[in-house]
CSV table of C-alpha atoms and ligand atoms in Angstrom, one decimal:
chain,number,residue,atom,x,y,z
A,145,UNK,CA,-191.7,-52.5,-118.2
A,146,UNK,CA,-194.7,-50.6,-119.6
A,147,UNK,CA,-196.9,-48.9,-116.9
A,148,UNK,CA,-199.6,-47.4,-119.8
A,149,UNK,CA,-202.9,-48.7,-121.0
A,150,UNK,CA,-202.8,-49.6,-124.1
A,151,UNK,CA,-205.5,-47.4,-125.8
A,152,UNK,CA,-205.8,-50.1,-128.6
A,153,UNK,CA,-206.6,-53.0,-126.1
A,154,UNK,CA,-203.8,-55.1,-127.4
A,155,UNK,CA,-200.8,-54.7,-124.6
A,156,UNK,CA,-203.4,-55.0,-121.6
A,157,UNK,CA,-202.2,-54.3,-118.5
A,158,UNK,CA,-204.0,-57.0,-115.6
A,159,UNK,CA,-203.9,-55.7,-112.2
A,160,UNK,CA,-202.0,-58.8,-111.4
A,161,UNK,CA,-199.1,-57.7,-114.2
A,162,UNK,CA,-199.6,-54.3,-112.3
A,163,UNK,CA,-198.7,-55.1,-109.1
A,164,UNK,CA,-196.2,-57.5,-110.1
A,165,UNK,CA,-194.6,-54.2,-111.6
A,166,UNK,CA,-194.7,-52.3,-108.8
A,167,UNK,CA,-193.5,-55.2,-106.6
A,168,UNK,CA,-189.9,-55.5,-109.2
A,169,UNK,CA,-189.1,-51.7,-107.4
A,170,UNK,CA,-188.7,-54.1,-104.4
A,171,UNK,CA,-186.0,-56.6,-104.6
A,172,UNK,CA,-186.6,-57.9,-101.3
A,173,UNK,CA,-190.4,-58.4,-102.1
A,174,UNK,CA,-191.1,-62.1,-102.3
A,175,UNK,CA,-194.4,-62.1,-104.1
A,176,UNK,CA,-197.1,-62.5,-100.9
A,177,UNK,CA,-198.8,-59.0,-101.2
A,178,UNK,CA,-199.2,-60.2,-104.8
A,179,UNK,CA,-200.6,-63.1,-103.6
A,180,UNK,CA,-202.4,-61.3,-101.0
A,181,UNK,CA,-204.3,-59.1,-103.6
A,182,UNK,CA,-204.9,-61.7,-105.9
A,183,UNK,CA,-207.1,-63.5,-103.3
A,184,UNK,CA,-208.9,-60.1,-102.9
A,185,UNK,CA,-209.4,-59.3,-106.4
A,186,UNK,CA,-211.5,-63.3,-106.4
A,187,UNK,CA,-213.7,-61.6,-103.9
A,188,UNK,CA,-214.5,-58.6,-105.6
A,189,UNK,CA,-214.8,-60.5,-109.0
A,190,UNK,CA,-217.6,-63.4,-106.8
A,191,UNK,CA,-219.4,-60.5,-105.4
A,192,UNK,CA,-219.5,-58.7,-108.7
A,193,UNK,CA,-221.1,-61.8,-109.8
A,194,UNK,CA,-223.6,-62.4,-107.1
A,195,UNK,CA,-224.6,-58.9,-107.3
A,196,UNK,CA,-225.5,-58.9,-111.2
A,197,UNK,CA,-227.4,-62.2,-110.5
A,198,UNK,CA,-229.0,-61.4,-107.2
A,199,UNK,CA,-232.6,-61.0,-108.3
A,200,UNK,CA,-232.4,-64.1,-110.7
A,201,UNK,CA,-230.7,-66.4,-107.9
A,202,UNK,CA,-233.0,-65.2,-105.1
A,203,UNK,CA,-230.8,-63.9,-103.4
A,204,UNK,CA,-231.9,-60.5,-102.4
A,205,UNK,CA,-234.1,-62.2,-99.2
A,206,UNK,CA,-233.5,-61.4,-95.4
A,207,UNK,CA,-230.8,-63.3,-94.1
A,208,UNK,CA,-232.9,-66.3,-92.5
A,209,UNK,CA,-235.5,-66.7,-94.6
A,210,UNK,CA,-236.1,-70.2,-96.2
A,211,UNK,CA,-235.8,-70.7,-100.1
A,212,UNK,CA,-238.5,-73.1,-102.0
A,213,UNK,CA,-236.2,-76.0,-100.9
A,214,UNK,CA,-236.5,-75.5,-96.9
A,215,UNK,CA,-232.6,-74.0,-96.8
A,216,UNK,CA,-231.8,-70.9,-95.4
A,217,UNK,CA,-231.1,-67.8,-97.7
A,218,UNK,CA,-228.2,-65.8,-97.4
A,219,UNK,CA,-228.3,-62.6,-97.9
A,220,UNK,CA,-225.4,-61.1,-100.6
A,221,UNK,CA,-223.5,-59.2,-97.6
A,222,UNK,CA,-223.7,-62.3,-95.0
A,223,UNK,CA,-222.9,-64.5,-98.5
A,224,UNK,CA,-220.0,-61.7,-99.5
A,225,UNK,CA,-218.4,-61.8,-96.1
A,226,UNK,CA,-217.8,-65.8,-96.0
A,227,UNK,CA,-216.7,-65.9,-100.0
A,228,UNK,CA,-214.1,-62.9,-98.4
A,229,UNK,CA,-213.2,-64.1,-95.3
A,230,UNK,CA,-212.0,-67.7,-96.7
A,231,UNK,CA,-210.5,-66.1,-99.8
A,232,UNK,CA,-208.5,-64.2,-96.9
A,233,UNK,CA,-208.0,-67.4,-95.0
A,234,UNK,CA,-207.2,-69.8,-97.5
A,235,UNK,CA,-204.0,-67.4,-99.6
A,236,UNK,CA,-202.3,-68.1,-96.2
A,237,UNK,CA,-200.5,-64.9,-96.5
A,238,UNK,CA,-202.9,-63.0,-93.6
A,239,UNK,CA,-203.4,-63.8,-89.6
A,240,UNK,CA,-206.0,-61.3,-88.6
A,241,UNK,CA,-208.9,-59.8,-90.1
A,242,UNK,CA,-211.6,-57.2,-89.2
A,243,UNK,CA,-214.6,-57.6,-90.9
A,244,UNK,CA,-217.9,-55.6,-90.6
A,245,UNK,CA,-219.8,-58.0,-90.9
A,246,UNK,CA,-218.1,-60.2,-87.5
A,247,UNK,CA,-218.4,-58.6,-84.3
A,248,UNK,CA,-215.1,-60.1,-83.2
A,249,UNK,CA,-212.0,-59.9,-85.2
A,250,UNK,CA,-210.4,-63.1,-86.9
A,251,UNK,CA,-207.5,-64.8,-85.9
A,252,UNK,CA,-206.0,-66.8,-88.6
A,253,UNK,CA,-205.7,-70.7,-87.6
A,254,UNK,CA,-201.4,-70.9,-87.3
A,255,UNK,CA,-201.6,-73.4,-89.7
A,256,UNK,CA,-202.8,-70.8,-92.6
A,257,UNK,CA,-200.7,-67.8,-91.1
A,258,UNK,CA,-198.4,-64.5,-93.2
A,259,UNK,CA,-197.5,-61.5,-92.4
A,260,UNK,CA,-200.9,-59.1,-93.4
A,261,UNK,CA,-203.7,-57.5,-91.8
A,262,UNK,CA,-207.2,-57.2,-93.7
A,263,UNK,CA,-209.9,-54.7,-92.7
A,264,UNK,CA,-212.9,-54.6,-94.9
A,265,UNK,CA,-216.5,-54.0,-95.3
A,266,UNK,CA,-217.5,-56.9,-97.7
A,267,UNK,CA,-220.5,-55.2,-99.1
A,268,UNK,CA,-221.3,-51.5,-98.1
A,269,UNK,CA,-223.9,-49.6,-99.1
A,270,UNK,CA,-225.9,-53.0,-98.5
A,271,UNK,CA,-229.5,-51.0,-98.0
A,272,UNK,CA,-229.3,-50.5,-101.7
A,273,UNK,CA,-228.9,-53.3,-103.0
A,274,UNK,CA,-233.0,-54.1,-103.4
A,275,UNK,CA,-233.3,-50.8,-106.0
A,276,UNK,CA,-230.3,-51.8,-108.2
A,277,UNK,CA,-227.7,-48.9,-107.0
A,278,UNK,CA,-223.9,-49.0,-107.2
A,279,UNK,CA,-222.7,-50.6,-103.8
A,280,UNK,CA,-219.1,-52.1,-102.9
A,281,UNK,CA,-216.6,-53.7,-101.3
A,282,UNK,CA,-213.9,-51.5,-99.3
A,283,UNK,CA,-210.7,-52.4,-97.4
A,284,UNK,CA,-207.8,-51.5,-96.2
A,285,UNK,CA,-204.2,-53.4,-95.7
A,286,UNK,CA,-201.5,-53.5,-92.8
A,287,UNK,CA,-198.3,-55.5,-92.0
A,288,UNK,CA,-198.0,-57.3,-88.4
A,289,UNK,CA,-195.8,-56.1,-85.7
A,290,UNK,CA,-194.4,-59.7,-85.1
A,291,UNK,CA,-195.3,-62.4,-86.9
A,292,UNK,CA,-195.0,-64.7,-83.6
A,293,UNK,CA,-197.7,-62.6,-81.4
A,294,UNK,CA,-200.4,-61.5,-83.4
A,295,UNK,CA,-203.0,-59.8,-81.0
A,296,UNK,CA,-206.3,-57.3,-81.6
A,297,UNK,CA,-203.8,-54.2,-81.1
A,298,UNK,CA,-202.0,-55.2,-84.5
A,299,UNK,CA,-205.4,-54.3,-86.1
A,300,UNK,CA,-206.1,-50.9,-84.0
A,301,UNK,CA,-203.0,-49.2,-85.5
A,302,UNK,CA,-203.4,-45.7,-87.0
A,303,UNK,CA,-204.7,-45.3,-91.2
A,304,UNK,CA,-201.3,-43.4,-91.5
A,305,UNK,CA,-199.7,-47.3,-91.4
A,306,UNK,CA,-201.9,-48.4,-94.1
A,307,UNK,CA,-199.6,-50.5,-96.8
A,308,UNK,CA,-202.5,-50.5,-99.4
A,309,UNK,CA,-206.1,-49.5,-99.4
A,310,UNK,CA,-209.0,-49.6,-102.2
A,311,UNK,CA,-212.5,-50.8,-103.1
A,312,UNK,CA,-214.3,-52.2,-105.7
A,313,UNK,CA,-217.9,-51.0,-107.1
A,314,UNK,CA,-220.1,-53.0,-108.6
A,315,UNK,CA,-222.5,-50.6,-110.6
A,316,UNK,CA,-223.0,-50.2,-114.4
A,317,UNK,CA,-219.3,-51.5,-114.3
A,318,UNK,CA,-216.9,-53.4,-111.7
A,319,UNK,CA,-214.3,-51.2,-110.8
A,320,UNK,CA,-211.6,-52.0,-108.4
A,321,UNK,CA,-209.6,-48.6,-107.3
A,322,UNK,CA,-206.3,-49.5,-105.3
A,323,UNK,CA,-203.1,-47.7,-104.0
A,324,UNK,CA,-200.2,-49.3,-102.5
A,325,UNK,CA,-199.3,-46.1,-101.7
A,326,UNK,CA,-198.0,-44.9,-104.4
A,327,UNK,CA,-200.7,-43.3,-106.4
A,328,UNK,CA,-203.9,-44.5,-107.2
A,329,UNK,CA,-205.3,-46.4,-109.7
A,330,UNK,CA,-208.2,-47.8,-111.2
A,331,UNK,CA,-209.2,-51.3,-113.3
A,332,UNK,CA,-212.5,-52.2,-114.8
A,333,UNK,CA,-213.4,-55.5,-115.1
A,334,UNK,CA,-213.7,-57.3,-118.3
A,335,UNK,CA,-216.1,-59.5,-117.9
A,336,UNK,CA,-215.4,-61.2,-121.3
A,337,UNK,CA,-211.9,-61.9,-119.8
A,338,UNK,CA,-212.3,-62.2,-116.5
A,339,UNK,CA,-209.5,-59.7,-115.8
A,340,UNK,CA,-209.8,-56.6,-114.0
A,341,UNK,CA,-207.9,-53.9,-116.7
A,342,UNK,CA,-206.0,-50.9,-116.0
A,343,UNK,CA,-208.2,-48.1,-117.5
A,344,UNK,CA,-207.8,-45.3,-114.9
A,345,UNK,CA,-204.2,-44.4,-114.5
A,346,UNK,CA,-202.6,-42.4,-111.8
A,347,UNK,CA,-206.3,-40.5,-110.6
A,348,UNK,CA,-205.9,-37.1,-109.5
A,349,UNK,CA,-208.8,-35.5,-107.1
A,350,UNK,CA,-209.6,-31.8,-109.1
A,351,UNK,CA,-208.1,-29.4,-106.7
A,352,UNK,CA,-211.4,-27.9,-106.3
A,353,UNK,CA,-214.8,-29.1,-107.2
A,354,UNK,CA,-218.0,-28.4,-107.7
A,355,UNK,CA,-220.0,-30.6,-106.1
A,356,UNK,CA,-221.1,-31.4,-102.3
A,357,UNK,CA,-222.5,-34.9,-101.0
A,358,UNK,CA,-224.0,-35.0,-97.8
A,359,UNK,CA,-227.0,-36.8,-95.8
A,360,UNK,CA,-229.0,-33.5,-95.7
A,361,UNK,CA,-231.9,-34.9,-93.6
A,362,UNK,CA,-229.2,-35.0,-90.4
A,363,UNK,CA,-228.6,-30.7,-91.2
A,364,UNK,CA,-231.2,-30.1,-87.9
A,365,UNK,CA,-228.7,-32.0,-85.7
A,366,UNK,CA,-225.6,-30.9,-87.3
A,367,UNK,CA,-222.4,-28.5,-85.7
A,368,UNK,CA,-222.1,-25.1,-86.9
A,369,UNK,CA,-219.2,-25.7,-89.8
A,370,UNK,CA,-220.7,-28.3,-91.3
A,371,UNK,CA,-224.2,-26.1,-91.3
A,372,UNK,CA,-222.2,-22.8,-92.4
A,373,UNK,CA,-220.4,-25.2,-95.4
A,374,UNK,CA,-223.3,-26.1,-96.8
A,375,UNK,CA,-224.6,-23.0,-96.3
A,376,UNK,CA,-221.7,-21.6,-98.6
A,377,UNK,CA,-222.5,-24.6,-101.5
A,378,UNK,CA,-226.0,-23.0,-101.7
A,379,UNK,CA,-225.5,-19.3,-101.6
A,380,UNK,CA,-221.8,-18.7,-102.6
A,381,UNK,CA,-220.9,-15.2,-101.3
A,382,UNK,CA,-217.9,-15.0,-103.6
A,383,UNK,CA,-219.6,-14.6,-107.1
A,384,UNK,CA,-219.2,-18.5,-108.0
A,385,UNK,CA,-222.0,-20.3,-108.7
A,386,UNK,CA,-223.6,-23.1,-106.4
A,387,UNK,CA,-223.0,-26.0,-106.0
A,388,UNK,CA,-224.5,-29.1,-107.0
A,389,UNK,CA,-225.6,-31.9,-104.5
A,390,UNK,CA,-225.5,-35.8,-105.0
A,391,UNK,CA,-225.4,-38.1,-102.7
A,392,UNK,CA,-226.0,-41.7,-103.5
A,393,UNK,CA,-226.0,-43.0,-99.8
A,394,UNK,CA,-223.5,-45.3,-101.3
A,395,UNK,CA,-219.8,-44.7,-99.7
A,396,UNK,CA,-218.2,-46.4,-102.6
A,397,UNK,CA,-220.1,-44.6,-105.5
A,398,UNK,CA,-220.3,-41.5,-103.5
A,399,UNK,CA,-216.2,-41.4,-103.0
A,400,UNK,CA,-215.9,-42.7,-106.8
A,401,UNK,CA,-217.6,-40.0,-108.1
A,402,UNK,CA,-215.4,-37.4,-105.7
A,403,UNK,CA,-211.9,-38.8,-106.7
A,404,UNK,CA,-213.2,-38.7,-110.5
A,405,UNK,CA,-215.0,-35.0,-110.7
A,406,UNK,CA,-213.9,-33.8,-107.5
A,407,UNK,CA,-215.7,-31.6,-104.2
A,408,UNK,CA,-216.7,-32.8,-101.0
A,409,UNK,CA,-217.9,-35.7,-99.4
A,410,UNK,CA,-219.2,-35.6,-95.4
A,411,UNK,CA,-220.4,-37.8,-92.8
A,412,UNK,CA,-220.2,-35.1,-89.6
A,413,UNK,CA,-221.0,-35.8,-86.4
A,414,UNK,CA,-224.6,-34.3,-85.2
A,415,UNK,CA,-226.5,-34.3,-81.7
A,416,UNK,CA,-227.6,-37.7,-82.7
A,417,UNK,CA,-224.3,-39.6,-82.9
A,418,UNK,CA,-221.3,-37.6,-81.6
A,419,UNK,CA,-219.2,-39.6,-83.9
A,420,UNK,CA,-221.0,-39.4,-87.1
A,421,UNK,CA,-222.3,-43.5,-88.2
A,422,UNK,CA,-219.2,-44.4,-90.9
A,423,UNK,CA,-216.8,-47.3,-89.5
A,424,UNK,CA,-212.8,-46.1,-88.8
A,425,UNK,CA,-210.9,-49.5,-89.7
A,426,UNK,CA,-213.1,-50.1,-93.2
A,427,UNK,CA,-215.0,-46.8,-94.4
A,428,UNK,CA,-213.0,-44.2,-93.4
A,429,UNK,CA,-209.0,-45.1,-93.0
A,430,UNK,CA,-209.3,-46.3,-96.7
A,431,UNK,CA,-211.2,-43.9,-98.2
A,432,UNK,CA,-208.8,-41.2,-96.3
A,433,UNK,CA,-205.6,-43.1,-97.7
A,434,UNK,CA,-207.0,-43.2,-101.3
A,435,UNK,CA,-207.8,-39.3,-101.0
A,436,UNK,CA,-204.8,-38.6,-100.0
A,437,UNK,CA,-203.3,-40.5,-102.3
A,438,UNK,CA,-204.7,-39.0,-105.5
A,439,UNK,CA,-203.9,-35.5,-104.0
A,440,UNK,CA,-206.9,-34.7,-102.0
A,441,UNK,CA,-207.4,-34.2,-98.0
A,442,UNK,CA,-209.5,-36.1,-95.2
A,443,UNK,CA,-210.3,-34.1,-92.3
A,444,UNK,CA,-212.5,-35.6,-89.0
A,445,UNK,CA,-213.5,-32.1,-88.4
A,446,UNK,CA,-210.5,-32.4,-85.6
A,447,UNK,CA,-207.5,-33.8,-87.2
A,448,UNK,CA,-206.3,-35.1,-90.2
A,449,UNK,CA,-208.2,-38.3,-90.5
A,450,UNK,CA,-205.4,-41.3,-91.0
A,451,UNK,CA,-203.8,-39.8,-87.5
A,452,UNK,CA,-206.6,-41.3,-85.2
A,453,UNK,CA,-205.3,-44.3,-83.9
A,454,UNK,CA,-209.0,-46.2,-82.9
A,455,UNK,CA,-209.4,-48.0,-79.5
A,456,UNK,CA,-212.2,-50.3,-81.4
A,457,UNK,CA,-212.3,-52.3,-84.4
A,458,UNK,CA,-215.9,-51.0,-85.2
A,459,UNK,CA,-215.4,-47.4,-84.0
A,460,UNK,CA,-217.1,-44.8,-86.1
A,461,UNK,CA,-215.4,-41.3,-86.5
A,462,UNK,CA,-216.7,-38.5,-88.6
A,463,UNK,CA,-215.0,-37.3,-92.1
A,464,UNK,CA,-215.0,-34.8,-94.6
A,465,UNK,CA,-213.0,-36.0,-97.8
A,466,UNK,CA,-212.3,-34.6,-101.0
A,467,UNK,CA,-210.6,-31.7,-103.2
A,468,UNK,CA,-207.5,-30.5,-101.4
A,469,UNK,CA,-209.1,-26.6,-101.5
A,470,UNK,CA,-212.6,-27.8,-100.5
A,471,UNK,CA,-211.3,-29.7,-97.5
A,472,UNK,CA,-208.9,-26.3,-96.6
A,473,UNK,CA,-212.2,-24.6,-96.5
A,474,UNK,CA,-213.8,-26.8,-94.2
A,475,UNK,CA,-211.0,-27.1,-92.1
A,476,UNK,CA,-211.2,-23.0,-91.9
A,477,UNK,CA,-214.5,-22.9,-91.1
A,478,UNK,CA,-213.6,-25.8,-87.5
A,479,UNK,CA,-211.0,-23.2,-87.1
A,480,UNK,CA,-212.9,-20.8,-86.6
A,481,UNK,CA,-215.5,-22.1,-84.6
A,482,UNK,CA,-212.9,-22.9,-82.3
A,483,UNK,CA,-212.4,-26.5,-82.7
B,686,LIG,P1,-225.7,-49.4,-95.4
B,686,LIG,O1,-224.6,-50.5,-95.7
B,686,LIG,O2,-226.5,-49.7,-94.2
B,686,LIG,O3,-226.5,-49.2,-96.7
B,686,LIG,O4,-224.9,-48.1,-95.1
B,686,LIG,C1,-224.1,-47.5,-96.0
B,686,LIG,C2,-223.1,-46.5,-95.4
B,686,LIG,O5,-222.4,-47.2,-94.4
B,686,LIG,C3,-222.2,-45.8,-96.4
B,686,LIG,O6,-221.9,-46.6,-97.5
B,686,LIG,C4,-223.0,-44.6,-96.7
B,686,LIG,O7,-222.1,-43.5,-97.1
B,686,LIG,C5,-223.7,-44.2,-95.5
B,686,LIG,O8,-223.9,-45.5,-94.8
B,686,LIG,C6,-225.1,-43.7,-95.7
B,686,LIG,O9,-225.7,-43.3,-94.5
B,686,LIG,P2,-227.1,-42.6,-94.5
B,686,LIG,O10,-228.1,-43.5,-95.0
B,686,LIG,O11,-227.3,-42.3,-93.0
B,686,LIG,O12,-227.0,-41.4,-95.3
């Protein structure tokens, strides 16, 4: 079968007809994480839609308020997190999910019960969706231990079991960015079609970049490597110029943008909150899998990030992700300081 793009637009590869690919390398396969994805991909493509339309439907609000007919407004990530969860639900092929959106995690009703495990933030990144920025939907994918005795600690196992992982950004385009684990790869949605098309084959994080992404308004409350790093981006001692910051405040476009140009993106811990603010199960075990993935690193300032195994299902931790050299350097600088 044919794995490339067609640059003419006339052999289009679907990520359906892409994962149906990959899944023929498994004989055994029967089809449900095909199934499984497909129901994700309707999220992603709902969402995408909401969000384009959210200042026409009214539906940028705060969860609660009333419209002009006395009903209740949802707000997109309350809205995205019920079109996801019963997408999830209804393909019958999952029996628990962990949303961050739901305090709780989800047990599947028996009746709709498979074999997978969802984690997912419906809609990070939701504090910008009143200016118009590039926000998104992230999550991650494992398998059950025993399909007969699902419990909470089937969805507390470590990133480094992840079966798939990706988002989807909805910003100038929709672009959903996947691996199974075997590369990663991205699709832009057509929206004349309807189908999400492979357009970024095979990413590969630059080994080292040239830019840095970090909340600078924490830096009074942050550890000694993470204010040494920074540091170093500003005033290079080693005759290379600075580097640039960016930071959207965004984890999807923020991570895009590293995995495309490469460099570094952090969320440290500080005085403030000992285990930096991004969620384990949803932010950072996917965003760690897809790094790694395209060649890069993820580092918790500890450990290599997809080795925690979390006690919580909305445990935070903190990260550094990006270029493979860039994270080396960071990890050098922990090293040192004795960590
Ligand atoms: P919101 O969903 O509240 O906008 O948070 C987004 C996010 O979880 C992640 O997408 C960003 O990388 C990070 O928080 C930004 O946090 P700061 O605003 O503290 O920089």
């Amino acid at each position: 079968m044919n794995y490339e793009a067609d640059t003419n637009m006339t052999d289009l590869m679907t990520i359906t007809r892409f994962v149906l690919n990959e899944q023929s390398k498994y004989p055994e396969s029967r089809g449900d994480f095909t199934i499984l994805l497909s129901h994700v991909v309707l999220g992603c493509k709902f969402v995408c839609s909401a969000v384009n339309k959210a200042g026409l439907a009214k539906l940028l609000g705060l969860a609660g308020d009333t419209n002009v007919q006395g009903e209740e407004q949802k707000k997109l990530d309350v809205l995205s997190n019920e079109v996801f969860v019963k997408a999830l639900i209804s393909s019958g092929r999952t029996c628990l999910l962990v949303s961050e959106e739901v305090e709780e995690a989800i047990f599947v009703p028996p009746s709709h019960r498979g074999k997978y495990i969802v984690v997912f933030d419906p809609l990070d990144g939701s504090s910008n969706i009143d200016c118009g920025v590039s926000i998104g939907t992230i999550f991650g994918i494992y398998m059950v231990k025993d399909e007969t005795k699902v419990s909470l600690e089937d969805a507390l196992q470590p990133g480094n079991k992840l079966l798939a992982a990706g988002y989807c950004m909805y910003g100038s385009s929709c672009t959903f960015v996947l691996s199974t684990g075997n590369g990663v790869n991205g699709f832009t949605l057509d929206p004349s079609l309807g189908e999400f098309i492979l357009t970024h084959p095979n990413i590969k994080i630059p080994r080292k970049g040239k830019i840095y992404s970090v909340n600078e308004g924490n830096a009074k409350n942050w550890d000694e490597p993470t204010t040494k790093y920074v540091q170093k981006c500003k005033f290079p001692q080693d005759g290379l110029p600075p580097k640039s910051l960016r930071y959207i405040g965004s984890m999807v476009a923020d991570i895009h943008r590293t995995l495309l140009y490469g460099g570094i993106f952090m969320y440290p811990a500080d005085i403030k909150s000992p285990n930096g603010k991004l969620r384990l199960l949803y932010e950072v075990f996917p965003m760690s899998f897809l790094m790694e993935q395209a060649g890069g690193q993820a580092f918790t300032g500890k450990q290599r990030a997809l080795d925690l195994v979390p006690k919580q299902i909305h445990e935070r931790s903190s990260i550094f992700l990006g270029s493979y050299d860039d994270i080396e350097q960071m990890k050098e600088l922990y090293a040192a300081d004795g960590a």
